[in-house]
mmCIF file of C-alpha atoms in Angstrom:
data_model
loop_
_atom_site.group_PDB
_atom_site.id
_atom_site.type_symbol
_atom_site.label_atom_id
_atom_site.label_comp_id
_atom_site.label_asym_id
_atom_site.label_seq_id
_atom_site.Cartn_x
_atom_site.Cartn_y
_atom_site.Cartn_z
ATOM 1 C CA UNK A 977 -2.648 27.476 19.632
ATOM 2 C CA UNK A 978 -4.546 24.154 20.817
ATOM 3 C CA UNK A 979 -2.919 20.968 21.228
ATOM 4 C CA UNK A 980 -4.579 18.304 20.192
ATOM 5 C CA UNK A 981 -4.480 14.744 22.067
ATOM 6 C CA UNK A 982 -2.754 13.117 19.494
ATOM 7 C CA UNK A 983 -0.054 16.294 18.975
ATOM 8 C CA UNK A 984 0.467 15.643 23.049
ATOM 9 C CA UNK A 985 1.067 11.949 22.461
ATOM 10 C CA UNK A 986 3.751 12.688 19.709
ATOM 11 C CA UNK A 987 5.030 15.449 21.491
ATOM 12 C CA UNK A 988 5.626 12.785 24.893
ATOM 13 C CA UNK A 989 6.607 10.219 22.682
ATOM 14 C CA UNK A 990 9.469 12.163 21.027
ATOM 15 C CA UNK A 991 10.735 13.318 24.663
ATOM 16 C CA UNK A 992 11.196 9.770 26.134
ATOM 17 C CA UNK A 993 12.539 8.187 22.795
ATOM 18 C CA UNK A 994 15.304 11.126 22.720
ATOM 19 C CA UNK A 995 15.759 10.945 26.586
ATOM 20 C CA UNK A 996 16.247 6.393 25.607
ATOM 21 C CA UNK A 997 18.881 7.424 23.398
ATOM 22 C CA UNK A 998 20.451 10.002 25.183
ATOM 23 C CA UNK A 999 21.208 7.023 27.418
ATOM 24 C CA UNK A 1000 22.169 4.686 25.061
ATOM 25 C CA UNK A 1001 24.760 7.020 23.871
ATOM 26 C CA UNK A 1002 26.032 7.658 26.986
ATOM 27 C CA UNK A 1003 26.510 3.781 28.037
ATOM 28 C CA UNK A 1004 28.059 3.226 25.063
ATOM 29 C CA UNK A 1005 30.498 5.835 25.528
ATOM 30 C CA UNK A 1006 33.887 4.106 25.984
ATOM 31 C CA UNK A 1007 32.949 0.686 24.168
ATOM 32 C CA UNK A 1008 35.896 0.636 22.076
ATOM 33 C CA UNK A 1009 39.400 -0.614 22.810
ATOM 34 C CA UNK A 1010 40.347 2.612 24.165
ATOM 35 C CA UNK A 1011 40.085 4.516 27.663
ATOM 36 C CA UNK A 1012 40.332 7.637 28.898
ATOM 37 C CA UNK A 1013 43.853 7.046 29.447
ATOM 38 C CA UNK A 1014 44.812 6.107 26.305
ATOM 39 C CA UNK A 1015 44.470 3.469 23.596
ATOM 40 C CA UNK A 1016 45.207 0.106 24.037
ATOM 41 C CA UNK A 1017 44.660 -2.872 21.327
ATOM 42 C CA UNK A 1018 44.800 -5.935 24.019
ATOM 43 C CA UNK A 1019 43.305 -5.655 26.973
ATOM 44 C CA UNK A 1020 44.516 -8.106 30.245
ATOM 45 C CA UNK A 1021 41.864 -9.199 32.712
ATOM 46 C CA UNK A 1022 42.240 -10.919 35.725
ATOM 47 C CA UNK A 1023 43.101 -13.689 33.830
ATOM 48 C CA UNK A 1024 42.606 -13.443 30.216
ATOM 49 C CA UNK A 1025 43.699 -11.275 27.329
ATOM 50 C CA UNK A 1026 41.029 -9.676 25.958
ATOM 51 C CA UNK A 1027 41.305 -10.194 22.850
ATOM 52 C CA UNK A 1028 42.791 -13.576 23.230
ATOM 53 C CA UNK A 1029 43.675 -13.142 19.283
ATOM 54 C CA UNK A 1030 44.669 -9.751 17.336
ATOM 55 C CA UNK A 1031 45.344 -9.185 13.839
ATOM 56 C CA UNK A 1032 47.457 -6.310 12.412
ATOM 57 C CA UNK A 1033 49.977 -5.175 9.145
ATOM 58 C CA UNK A 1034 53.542 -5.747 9.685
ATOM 59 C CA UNK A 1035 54.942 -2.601 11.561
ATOM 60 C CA UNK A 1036 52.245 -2.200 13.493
ATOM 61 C CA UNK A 1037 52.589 -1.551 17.301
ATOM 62 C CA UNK A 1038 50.159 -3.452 19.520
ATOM 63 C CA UNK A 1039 49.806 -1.848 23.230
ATOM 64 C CA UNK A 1040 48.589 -3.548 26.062
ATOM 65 C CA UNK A 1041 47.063 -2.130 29.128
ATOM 66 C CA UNK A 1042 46.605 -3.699 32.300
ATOM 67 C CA UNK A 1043 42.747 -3.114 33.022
ATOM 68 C CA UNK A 1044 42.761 -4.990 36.039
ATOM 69 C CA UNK A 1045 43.788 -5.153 39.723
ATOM 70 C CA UNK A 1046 46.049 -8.214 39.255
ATOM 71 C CA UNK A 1047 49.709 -7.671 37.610
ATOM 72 C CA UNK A 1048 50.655 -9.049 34.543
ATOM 73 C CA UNK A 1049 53.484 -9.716 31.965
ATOM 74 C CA UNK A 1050 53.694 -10.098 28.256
ATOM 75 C CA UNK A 1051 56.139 -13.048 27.001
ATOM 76 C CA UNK A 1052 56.888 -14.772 24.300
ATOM 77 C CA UNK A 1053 57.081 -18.783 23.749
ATOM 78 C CA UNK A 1054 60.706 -18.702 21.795
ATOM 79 C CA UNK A 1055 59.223 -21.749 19.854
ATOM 80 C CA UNK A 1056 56.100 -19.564 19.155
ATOM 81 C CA UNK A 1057 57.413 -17.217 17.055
ATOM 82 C CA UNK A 1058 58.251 -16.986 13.722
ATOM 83 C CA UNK A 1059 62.169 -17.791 12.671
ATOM 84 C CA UNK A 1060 62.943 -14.615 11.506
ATOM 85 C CA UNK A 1061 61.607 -12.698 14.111
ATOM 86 C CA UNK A 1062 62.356 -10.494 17.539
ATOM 87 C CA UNK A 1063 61.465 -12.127 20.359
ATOM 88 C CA UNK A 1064 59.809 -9.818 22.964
ATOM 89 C CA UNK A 1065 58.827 -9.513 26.796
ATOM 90 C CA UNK A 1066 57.723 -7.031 28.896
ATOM 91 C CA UNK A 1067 60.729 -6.307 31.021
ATOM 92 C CA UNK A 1068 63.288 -6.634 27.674
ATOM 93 C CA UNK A 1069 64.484 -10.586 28.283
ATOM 94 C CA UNK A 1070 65.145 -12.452 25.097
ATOM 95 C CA UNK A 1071 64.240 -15.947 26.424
ATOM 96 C CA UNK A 1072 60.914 -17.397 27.643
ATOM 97 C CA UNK A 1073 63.157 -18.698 30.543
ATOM 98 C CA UNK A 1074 64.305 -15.463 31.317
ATOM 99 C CA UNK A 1075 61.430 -13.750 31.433
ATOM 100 C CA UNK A 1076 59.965 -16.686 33.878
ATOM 101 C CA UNK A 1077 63.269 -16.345 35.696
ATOM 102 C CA UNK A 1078 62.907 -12.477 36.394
ATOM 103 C CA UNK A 1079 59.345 -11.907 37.412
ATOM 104 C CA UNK A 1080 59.170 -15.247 39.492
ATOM 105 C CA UNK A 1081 62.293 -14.003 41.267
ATOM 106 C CA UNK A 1082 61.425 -10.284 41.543
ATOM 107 C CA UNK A 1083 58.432 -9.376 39.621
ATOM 108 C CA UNK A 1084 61.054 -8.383 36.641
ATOM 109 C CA UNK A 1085 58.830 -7.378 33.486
ATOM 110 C CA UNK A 1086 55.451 -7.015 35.532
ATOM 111 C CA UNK A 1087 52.826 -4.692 34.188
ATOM 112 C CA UNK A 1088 50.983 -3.612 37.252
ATOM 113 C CA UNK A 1089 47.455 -2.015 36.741
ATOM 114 C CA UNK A 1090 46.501 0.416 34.865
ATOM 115 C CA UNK A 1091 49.938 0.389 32.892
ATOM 116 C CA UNK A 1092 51.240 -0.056 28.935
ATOM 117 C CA UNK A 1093 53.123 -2.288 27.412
ATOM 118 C CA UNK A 1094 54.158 -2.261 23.537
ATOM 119 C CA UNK A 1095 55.846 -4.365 20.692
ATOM 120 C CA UNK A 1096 56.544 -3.833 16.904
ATOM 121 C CA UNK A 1097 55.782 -6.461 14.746
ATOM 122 C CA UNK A 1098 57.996 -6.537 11.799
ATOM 123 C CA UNK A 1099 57.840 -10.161 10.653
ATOM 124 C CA UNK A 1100 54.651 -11.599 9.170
ATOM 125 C CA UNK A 1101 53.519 -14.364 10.862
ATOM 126 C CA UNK A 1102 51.762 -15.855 14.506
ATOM 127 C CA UNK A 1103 53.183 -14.878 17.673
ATOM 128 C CA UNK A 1104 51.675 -16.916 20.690
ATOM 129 C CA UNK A 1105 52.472 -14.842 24.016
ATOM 130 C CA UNK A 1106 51.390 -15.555 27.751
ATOM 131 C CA UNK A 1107 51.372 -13.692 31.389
ATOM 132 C CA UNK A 1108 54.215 -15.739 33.529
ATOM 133 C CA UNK A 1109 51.890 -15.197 36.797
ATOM 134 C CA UNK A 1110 48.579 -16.173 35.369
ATOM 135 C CA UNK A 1111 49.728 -18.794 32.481
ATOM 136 C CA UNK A 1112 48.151 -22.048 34.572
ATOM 137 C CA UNK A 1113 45.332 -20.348 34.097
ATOM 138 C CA UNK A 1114 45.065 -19.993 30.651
ATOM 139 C CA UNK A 1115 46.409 -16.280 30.166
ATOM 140 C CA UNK A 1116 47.752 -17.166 26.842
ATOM 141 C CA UNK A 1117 47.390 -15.030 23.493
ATOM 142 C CA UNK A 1118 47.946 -15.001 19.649
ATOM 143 C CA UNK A 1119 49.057 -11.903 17.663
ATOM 144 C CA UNK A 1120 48.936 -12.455 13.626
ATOM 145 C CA UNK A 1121 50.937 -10.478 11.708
ATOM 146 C CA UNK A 1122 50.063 -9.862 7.628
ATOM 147 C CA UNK A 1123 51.798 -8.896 5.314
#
């Protein structure tokens, strides 16, 4: 059987559109908010949660991971919280001063790279949360729970 010019050209042009997006499958593998280490829903960069905002049901968990170099904490502001509910801190304190207390005076709470942290959310409402080491510079966050 003969090939034709044209046959040749469709025939090239099929190999390099699937070898574009063989790659673009590839690249995009690991795009989501998860990693091959797990699944995390909040991200913390150097200095920033990524997202700085979430949004989940009541009784969800949220898990953050610690996808940078630099450790980190989760806390609470106890007058950024809803009334009714738990307040929460990587490292278990049940104050904002507390928490500020134990990792300024030995790292108490601190989430160091490549590690989890989780809370339950059971009252609807905003939480407002921020890193103790990395607060100055704007390491703050917002989890909204719905009902």
């Amino acid at each position: 059987m003969r090939r034709t010019r044209a046959s040749e050209r469709g025939a090239s042009r099929r190999r390099v559109l699937a070898g574009i997006g063989a790659v673009a499958v590839t690249g995009l593998a690991g795009c989501s908010g998860s990693s091959a280490e797990g699944d995390y829903d909040v991200g913390m960069t150097p200095t920033a949660f990524d997202p700085r905002t979430i949004t989940v049901a009541t009784g969800e968990t949220v898990v953050w991971r610690n996808t940078s170099s630099r450790g980190h904490s989760v806390t609470a502001y106890d007058s950024g919280i809803p009334e009714d509910a738990e307040f929460f801190a990587s490292g278990g304190y049940e104050t904002t001063e507390a928490a500020r207390e134990g990792y300024l005076s030995e790292f108490g709470g601190r989430i160091d790279s490549g590690e989890t942290w989780s809370h339950t959310f059971e009252v609807p409402g905003e939480y407002e949360y921020f890193c103790v080491p990395h607060e100055q510079a704007g390491m703050v966050g917002t989890v909204v729970v719905e009902a």
